[in-house]
CSV table of C-alpha atoms and ligand atoms in Angstrom, one decimal:
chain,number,residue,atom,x,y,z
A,676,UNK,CA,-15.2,17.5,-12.0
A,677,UNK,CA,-13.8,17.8,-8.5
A,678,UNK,CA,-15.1,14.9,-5.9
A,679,UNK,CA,-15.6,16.5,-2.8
A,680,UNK,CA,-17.3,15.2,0.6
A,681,UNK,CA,-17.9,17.3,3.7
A,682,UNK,CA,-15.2,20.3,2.1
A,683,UNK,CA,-12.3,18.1,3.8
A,684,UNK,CA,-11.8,15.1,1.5
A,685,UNK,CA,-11.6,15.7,-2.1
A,686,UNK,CA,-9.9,15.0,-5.0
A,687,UNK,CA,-8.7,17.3,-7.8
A,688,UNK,CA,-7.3,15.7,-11.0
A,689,UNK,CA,-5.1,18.4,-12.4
A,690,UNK,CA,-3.7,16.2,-15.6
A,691,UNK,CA,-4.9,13.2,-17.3
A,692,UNK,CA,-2.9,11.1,-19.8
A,693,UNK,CA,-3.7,10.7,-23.4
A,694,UNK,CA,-5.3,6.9,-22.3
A,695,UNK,CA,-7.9,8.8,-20.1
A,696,UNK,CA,-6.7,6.7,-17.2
A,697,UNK,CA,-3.4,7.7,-15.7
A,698,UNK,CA,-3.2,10.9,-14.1
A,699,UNK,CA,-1.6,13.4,-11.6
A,700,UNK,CA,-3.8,15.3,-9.1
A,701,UNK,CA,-4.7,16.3,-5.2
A,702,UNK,CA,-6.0,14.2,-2.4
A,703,UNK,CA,-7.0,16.7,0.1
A,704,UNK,CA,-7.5,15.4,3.3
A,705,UNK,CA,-8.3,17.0,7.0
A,706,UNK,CA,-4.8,16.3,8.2
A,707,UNK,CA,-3.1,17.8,4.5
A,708,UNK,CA,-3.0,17.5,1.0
A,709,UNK,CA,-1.5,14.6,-0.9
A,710,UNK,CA,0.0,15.6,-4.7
A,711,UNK,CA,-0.8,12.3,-6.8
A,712,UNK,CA,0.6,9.8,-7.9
A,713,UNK,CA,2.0,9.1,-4.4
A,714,UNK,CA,3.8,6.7,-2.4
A,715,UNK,CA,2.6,6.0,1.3
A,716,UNK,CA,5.3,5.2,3.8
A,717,UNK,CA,4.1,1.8,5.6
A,718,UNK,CA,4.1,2.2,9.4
A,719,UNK,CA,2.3,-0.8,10.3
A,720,UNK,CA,2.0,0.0,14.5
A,721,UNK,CA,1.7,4.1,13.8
A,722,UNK,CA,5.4,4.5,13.0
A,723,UNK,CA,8.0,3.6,10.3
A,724,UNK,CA,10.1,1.0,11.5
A,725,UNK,CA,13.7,2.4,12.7
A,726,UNK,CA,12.9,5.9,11.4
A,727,UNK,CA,11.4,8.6,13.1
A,728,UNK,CA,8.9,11.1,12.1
A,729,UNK,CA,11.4,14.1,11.4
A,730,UNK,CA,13.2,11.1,9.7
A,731,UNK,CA,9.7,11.0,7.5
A,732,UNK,CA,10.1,14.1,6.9
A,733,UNK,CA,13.2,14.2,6.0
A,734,UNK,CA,12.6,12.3,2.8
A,735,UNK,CA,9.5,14.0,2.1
A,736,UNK,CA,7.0,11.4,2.8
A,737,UNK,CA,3.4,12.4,2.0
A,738,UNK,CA,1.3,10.1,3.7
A,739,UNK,CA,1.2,7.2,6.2
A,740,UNK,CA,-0.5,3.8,5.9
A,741,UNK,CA,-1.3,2.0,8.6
A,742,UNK,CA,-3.2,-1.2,9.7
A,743,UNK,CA,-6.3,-1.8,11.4
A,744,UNK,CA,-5.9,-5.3,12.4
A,745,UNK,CA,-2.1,-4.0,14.5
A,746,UNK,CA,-3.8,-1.3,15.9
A,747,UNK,CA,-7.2,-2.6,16.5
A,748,UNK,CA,-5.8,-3.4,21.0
A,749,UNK,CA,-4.4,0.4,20.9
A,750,UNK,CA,-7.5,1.8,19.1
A,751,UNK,CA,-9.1,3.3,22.3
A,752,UNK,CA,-6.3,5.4,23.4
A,753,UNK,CA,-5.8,6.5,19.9
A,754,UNK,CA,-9.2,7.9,19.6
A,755,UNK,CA,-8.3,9.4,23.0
A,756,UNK,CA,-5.4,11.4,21.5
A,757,UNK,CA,-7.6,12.2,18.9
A,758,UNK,CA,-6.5,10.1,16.4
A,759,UNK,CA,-3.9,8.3,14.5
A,760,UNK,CA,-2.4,11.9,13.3
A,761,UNK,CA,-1.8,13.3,16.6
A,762,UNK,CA,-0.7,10.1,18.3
A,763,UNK,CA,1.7,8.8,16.3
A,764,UNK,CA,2.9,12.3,16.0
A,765,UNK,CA,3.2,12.5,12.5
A,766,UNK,CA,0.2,15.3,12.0
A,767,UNK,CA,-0.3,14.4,8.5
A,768,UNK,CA,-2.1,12.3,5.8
A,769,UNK,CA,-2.5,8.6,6.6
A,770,UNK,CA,-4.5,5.9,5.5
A,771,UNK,CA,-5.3,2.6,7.1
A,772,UNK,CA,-5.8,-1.2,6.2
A,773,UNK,CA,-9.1,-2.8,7.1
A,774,UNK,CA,-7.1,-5.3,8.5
A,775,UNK,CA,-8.6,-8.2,6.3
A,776,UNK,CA,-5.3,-9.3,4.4
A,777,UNK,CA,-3.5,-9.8,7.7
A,778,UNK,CA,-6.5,-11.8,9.0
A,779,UNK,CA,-6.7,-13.8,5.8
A,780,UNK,CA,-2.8,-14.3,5.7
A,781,UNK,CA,-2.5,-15.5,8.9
A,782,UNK,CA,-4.2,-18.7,8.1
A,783,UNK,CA,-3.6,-19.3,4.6
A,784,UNK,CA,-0.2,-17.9,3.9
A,785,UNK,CA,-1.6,-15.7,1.2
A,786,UNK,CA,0.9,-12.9,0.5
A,787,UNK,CA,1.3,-10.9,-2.9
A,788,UNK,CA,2.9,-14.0,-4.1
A,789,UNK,CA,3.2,-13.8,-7.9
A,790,UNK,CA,4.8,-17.2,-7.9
A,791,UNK,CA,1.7,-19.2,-9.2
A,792,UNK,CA,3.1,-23.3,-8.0
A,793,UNK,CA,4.0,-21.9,-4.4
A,794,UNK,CA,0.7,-20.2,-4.1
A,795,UNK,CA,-1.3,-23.3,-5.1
A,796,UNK,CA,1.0,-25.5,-2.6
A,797,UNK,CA,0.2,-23.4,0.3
A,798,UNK,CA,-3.4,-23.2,-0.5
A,799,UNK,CA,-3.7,-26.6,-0.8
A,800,UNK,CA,-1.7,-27.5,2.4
A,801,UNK,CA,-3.4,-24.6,4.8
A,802,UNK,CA,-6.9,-25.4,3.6
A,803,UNK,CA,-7.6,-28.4,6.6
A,804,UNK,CA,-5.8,-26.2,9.2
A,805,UNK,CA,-6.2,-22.7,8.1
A,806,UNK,CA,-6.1,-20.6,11.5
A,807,UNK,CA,-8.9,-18.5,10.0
A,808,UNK,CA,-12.6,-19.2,9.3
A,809,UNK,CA,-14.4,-17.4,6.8
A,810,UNK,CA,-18.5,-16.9,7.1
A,811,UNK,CA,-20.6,-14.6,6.3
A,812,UNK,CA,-20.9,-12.3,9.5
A,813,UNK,CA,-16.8,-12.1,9.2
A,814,UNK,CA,-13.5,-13.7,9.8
A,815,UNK,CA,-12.8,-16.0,13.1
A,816,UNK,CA,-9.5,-16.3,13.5
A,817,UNK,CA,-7.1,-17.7,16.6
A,818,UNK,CA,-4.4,-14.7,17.6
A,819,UNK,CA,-0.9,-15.9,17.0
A,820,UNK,CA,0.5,-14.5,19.6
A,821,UNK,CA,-2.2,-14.3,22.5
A,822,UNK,CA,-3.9,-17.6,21.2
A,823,UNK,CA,-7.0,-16.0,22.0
A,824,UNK,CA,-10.2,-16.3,19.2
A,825,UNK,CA,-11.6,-13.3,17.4
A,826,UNK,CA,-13.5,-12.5,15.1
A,827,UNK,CA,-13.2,-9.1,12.8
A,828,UNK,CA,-16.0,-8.6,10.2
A,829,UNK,CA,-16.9,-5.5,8.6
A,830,UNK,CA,-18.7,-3.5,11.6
A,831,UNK,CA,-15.4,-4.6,13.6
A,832,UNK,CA,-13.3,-3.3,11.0
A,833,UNK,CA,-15.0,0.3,10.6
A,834,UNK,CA,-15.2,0.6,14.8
A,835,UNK,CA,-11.5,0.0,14.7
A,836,UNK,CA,-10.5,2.3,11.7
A,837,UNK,CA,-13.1,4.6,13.2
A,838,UNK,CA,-11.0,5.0,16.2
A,839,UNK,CA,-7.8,4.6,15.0
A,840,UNK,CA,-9.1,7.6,12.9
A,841,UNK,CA,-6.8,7.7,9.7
A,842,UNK,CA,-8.0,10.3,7.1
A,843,UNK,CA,-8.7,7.2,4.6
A,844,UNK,CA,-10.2,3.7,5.6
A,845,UNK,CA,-10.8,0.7,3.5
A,846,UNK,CA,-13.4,-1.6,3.4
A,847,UNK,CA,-13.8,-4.9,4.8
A,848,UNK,CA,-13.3,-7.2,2.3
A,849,UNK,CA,-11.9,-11.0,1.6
A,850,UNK,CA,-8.7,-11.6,-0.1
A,851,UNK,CA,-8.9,-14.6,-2.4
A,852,UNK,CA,-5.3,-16.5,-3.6
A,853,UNK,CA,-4.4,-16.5,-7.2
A,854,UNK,CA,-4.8,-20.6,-6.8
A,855,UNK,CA,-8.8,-20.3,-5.7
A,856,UNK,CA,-10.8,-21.4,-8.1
A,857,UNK,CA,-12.8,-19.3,-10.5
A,858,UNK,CA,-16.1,-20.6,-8.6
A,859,UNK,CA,-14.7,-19.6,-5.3
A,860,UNK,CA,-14.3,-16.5,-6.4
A,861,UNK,CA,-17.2,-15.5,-7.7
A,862,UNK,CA,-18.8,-16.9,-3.7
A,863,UNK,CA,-16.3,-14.6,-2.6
A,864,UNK,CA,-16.4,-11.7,-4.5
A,865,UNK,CA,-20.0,-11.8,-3.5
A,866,UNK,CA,-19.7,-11.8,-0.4
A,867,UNK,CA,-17.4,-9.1,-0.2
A,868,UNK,CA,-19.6,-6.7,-1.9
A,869,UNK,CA,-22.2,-7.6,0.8
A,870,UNK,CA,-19.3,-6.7,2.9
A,871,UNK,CA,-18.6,-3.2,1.0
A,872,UNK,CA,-22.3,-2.1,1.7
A,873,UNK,CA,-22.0,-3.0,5.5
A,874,UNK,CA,-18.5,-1.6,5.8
A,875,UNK,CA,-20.5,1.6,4.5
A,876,UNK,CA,-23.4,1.5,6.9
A,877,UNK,CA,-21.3,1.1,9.7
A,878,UNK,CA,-19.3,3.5,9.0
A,879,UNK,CA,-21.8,6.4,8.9
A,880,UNK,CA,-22.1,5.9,12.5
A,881,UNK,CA,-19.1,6.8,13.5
A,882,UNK,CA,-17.1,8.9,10.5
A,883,UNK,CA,-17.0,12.0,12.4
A,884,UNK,CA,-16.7,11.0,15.9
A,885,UNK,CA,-13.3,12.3,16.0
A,886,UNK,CA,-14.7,15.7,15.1
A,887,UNK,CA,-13.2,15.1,11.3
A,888,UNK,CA,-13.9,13.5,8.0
A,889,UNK,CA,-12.8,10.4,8.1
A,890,UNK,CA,-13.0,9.1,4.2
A,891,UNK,CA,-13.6,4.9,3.2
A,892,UNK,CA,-12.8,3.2,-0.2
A,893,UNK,CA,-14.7,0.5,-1.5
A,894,UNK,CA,-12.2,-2.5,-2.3
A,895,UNK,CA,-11.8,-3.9,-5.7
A,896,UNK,CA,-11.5,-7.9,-6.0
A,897,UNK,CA,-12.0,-10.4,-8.4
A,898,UNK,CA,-9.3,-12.3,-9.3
A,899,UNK,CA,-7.7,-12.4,-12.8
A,900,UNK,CA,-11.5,-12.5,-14.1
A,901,UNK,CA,-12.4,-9.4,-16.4
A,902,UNK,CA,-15.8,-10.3,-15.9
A,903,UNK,CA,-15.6,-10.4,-12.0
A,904,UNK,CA,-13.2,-7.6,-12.3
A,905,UNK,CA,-15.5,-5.6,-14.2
A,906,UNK,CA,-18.6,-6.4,-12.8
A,907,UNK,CA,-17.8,-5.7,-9.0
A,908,UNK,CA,-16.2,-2.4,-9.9
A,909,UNK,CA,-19.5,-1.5,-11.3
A,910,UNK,CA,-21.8,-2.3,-8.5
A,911,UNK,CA,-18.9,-0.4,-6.6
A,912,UNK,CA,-19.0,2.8,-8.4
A,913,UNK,CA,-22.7,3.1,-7.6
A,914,UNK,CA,-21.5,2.8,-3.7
A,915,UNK,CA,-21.2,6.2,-1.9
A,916,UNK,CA,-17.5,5.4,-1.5
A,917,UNK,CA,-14.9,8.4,-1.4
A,918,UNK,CA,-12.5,6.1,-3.6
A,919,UNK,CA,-11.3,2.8,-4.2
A,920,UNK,CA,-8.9,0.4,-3.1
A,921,UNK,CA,-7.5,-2.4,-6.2
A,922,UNK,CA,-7.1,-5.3,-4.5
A,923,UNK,CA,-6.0,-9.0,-5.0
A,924,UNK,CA,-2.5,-10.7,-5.9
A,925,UNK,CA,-1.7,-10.3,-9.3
A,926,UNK,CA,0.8,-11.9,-11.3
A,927,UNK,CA,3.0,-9.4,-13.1
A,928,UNK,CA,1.8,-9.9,-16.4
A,929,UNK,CA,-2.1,-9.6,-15.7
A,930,UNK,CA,-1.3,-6.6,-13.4
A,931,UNK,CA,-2.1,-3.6,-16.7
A,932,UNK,CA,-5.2,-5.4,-17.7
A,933,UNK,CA,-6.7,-6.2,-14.4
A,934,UNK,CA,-6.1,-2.6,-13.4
A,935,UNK,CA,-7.3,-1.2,-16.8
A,936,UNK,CA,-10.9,-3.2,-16.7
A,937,UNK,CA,-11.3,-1.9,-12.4
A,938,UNK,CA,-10.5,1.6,-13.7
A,939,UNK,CA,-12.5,2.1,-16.7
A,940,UNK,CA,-15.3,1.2,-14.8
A,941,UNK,CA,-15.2,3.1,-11.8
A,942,UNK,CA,-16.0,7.1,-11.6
A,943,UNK,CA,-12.8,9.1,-12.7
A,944,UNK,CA,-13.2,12.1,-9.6
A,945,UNK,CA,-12.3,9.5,-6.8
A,946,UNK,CA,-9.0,8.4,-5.8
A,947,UNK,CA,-8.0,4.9,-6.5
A,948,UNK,CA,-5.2,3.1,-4.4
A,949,UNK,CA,-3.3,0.3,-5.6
A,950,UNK,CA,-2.6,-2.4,-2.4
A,951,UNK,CA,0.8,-3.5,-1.8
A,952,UNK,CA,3.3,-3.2,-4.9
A,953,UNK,CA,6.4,-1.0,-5.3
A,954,UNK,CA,8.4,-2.3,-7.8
A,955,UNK,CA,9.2,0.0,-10.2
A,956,UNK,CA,7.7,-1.1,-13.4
A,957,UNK,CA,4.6,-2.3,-11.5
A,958,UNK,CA,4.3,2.0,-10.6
A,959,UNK,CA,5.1,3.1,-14.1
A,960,UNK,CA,2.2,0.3,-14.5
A,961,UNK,CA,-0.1,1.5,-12.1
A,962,UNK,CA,0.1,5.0,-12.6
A,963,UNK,CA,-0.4,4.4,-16.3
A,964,UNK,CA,-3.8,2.7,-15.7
A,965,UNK,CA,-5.4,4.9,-13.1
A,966,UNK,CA,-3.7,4.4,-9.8
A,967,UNK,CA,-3.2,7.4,-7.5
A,968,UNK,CA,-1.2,5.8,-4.7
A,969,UNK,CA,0.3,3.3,-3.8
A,970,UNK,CA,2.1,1.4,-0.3
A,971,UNK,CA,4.5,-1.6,0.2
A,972,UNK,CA,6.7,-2.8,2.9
A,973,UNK,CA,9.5,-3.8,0.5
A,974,UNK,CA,11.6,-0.8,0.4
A,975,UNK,CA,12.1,-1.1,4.0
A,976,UNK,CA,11.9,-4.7,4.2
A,977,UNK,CA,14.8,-5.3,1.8
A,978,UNK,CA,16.8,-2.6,2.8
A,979,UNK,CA,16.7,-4.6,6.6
A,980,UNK,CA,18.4,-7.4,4.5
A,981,UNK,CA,20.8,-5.4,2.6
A,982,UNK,CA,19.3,-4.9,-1.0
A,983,UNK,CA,19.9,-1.3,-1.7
A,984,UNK,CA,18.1,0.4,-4.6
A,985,UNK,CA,20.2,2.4,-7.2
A,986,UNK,CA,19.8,4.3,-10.6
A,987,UNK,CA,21.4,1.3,-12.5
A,988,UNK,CA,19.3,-1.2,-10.2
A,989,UNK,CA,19.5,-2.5,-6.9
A,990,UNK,CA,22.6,-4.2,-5.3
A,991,UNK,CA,23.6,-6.2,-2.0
A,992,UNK,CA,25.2,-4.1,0.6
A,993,UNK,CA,26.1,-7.5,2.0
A,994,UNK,CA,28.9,-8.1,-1.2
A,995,UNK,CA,32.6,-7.1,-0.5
A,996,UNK,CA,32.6,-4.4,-3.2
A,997,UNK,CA,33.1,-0.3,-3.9
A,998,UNK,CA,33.4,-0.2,-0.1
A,999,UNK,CA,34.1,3.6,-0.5
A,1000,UNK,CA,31.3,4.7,-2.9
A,1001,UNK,CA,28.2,5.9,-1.8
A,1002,UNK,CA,25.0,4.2,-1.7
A,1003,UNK,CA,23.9,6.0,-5.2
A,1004,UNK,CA,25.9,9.6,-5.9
A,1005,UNK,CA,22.9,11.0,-7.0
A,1006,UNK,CA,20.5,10.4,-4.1
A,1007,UNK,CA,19.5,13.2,-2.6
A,1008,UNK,CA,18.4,11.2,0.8
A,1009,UNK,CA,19.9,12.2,4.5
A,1010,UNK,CA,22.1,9.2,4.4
A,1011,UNK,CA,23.6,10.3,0.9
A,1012,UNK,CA,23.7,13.7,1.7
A,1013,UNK,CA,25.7,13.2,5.1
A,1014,UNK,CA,28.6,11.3,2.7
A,1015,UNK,CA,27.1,7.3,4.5
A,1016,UNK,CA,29.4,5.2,2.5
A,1017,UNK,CA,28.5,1.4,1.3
A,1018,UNK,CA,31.6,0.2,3.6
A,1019,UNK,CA,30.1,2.0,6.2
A,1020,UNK,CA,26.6,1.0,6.2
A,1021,UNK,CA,27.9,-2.8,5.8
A,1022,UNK,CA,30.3,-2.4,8.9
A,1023,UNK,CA,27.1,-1.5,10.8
A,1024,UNK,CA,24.7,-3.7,9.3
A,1025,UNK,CA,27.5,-6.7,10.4
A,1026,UNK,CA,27.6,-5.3,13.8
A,1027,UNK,CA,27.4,-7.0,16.9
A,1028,UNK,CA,26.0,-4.0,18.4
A,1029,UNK,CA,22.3,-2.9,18.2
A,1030,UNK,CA,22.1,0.2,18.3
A,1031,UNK,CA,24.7,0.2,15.2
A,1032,UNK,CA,22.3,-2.3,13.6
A,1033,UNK,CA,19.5,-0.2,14.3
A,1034,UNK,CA,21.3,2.5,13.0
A,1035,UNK,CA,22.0,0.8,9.4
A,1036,UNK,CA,18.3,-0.1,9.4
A,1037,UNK,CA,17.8,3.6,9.9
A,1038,UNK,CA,19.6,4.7,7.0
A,1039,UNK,CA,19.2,2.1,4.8
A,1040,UNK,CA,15.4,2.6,5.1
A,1041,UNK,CA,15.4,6.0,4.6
A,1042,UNK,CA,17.5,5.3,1.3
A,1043,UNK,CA,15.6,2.3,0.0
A,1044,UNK,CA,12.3,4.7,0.6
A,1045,UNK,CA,13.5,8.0,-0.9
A,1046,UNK,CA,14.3,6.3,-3.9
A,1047,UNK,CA,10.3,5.7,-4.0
A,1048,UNK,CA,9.1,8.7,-3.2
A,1049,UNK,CA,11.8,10.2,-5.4
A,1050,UNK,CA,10.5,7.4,-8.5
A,1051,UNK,CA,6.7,9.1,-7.7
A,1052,UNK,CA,7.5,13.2,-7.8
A,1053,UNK,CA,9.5,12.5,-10.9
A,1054,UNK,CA,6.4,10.7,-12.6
A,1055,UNK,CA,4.4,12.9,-11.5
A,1056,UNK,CA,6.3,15.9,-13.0
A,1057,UNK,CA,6.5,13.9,-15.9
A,1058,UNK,CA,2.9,13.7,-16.2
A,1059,UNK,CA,2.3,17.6,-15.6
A,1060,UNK,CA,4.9,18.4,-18.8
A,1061,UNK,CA,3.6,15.8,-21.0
A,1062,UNK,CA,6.6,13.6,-21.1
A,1063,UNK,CA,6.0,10.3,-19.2
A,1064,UNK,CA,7.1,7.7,-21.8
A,1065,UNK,CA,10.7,9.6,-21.9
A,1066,UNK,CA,11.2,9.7,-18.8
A,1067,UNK,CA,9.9,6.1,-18.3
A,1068,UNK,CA,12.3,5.2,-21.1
A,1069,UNK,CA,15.2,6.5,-19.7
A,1070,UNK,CA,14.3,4.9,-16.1
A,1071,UNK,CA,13.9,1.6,-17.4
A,1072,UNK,CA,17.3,1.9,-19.6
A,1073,UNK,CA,19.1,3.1,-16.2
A,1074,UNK,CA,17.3,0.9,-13.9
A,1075,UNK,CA,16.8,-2.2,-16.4
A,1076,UNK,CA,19.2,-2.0,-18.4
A,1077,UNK,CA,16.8,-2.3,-21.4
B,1759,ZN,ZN1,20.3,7.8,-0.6
């Protein structure tokens, strides 16, 4: 059964895997359709660091995400350009961030740390002098760079994404770290489902002020709990959500079943997006499970400092060696295409010069995120002729070695 709100968001599941979970399908959405499973570039500000929107283009990006909590000071003129679409110039799909993980990592250092000790350590430490303040009304929290105070809380967060007017929002809700106790969980888990049902009130007031359909997802946490896991993606699914976001930090190994247990509960016609991964084997993971889409800074991020991903896995552009190869043969990216060798790139990546900096961070971006989005049409092609565990076998004997 297609899910459709309002005749401009809905989702069509064209092919479902033999598990019942994994599948390949169509977000439509007023500013274009997105073909599932997909990877959103991550423009944090309303634009892809170093790369410009014909770059996006380019290397057929889908969708953007963007983030609430950046643009939350730029909202207003935004909405006056009517909307993230138009004023970023992109014109298609994007999504935003409530803005919670930003608020919440500000203080605590909480990333998508899978690295269990370090997470405890920085809990620990930040706790006394955490520059953010949960309660129940929302998060007070000390700007790092104005020093001002603020507070976002749900209503906050669905003015601001409101504005900002992405064709997908997500719901207020409040990260917790893999070191939180399974007691603080459950108080937060709570709370954020108290959260989820304002995020949705408030957002009823103001969906269409942009003269669109602005969507909202209902965000899944709970920790490495099943029974938290299960239990909040039930009370979810009864929401009038358009889809869901799965959130949390996982560690690698818990990532299947924590997916598995969020999906099986929730509604199979609604989009589900999985928060912040991109490693390979943490797609072929996600997609098998249930997960539509997906974002992550990392393909840029690293590509900024050199790691370069490749067919037979990624290498350092930084290392003195096959100067005069290209980044991967087989890339079909601008920078392969145009003949970009590794000697090349690490010339400009050692400059002195920006704009020649600037310019590896360009190409190197657009690279690192083709690979992605080349990773994502191939699974989904795979889905579509029944043959995802060969072509996942081959990838991880190319890319893994194994
Ligand atoms: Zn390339």
């Amino acid at each position: 059964m297609e899910y459709k709100n309002n005749n401009t968001f809905s989702f069509e599941k064209v092919k479902t895997l033999p598990n019942g979970l994994g599948r390949a399908g169509i977000i439509h959405t007023p500013h274009g359709d997105i073909k599932t499973p997909a990877f959103m570039c991550v423009g944090t500000g309303g634009k892809v660091r170093y790369l410009s929107m014909e770059d996006l283009k380019s290397i057929n990006a889908q969708a953007m995400l963007s983030n609430g909590y950046h643009l939350r000071k730029p909202s207003f003129e935004i909405a006056k350009a009517g909307g993230l679409a138009q004023w970023s110039g992109w014109n298609g799909p994007t999504l935003t961030d409530s803005g919670g993980f930003q608020v919440m990592s500000l203080g605590s250092g909480i990333g998508k740390v899978v690295n269990m000790d370090r997470e405890k350590e920085v809990v620990n430490a930040a706790k006394k002098d955490r520059l953010t303040v949960v309660e129940e009304d929302g998060v007070y929290f000390t700007d790092p760079f104005t020093n001002e105070d603020e507070k976002i809380g749900p209503e906050e967060s669905m003015q601001i994404q409101c504005r900002i007017g992405a064709d997908i929002h997500m719901a207020f809700d409040e990260l917790t770290s893999l070191a939180d106790t399974y007691e603080y969980n459950v108080e937060a888990l709570k709370r954020t489902e108290r959260w989820a049902q304002r995020s949705l009130d408030e957002h009823k007031k103001h969906h269409m002020d942009l003269g669109y359909y602005q969507a909202l997802y209902g965000v899944l946490q709970g920790g490495r709990w099943e029974d938290l896991r299960r239990s909040t993606a039930k009370k979810l699914a009864q929401m009038d959500f358009d889809g869901y976001g799965l959130g949390g930090a996982f560690l690698k190994e818990d990532l299947g079943e924590i997916l598995r247990w969020c999906c099986e509960e929730l509604p199979d016609n609604k989009p589900r997006h999985l928060l912040g991964l991109s490693r390979p084997d943490d797609i072929f993971t996600g997609v098998r499970m249930g997960a539509d889409t997906f974002d992550c800074v990392a393909p840029t991020r690293e590509a900024r400092h050199g790691r370069i991903y490749h067919r037979y896995g990624y290498y350092s552009i930084n290392k003195q060696v096959h100067l005069d190869e290209l980044l991967d043969p087989e890339c079909d990216c601008p920078t392969c295409r145009a003949g970009w060798t590794r000697g090349q790139l690490r010339a400009l990546k050692k400059s002195e010069n920006n704009e020649e900096k600037e310019l590896y961070f360009r190409l190197a971006s657009m690279h690192n995120l083709r690979f992605i989005l080349r990773l994502m049409e191939n699974i989904r092609q795979a889905i579509l002729e029944d043959r995802l565990d060969e072509y996942q076998a081959q990838f991880y004997k190319d890319y893994y070695g194994k």
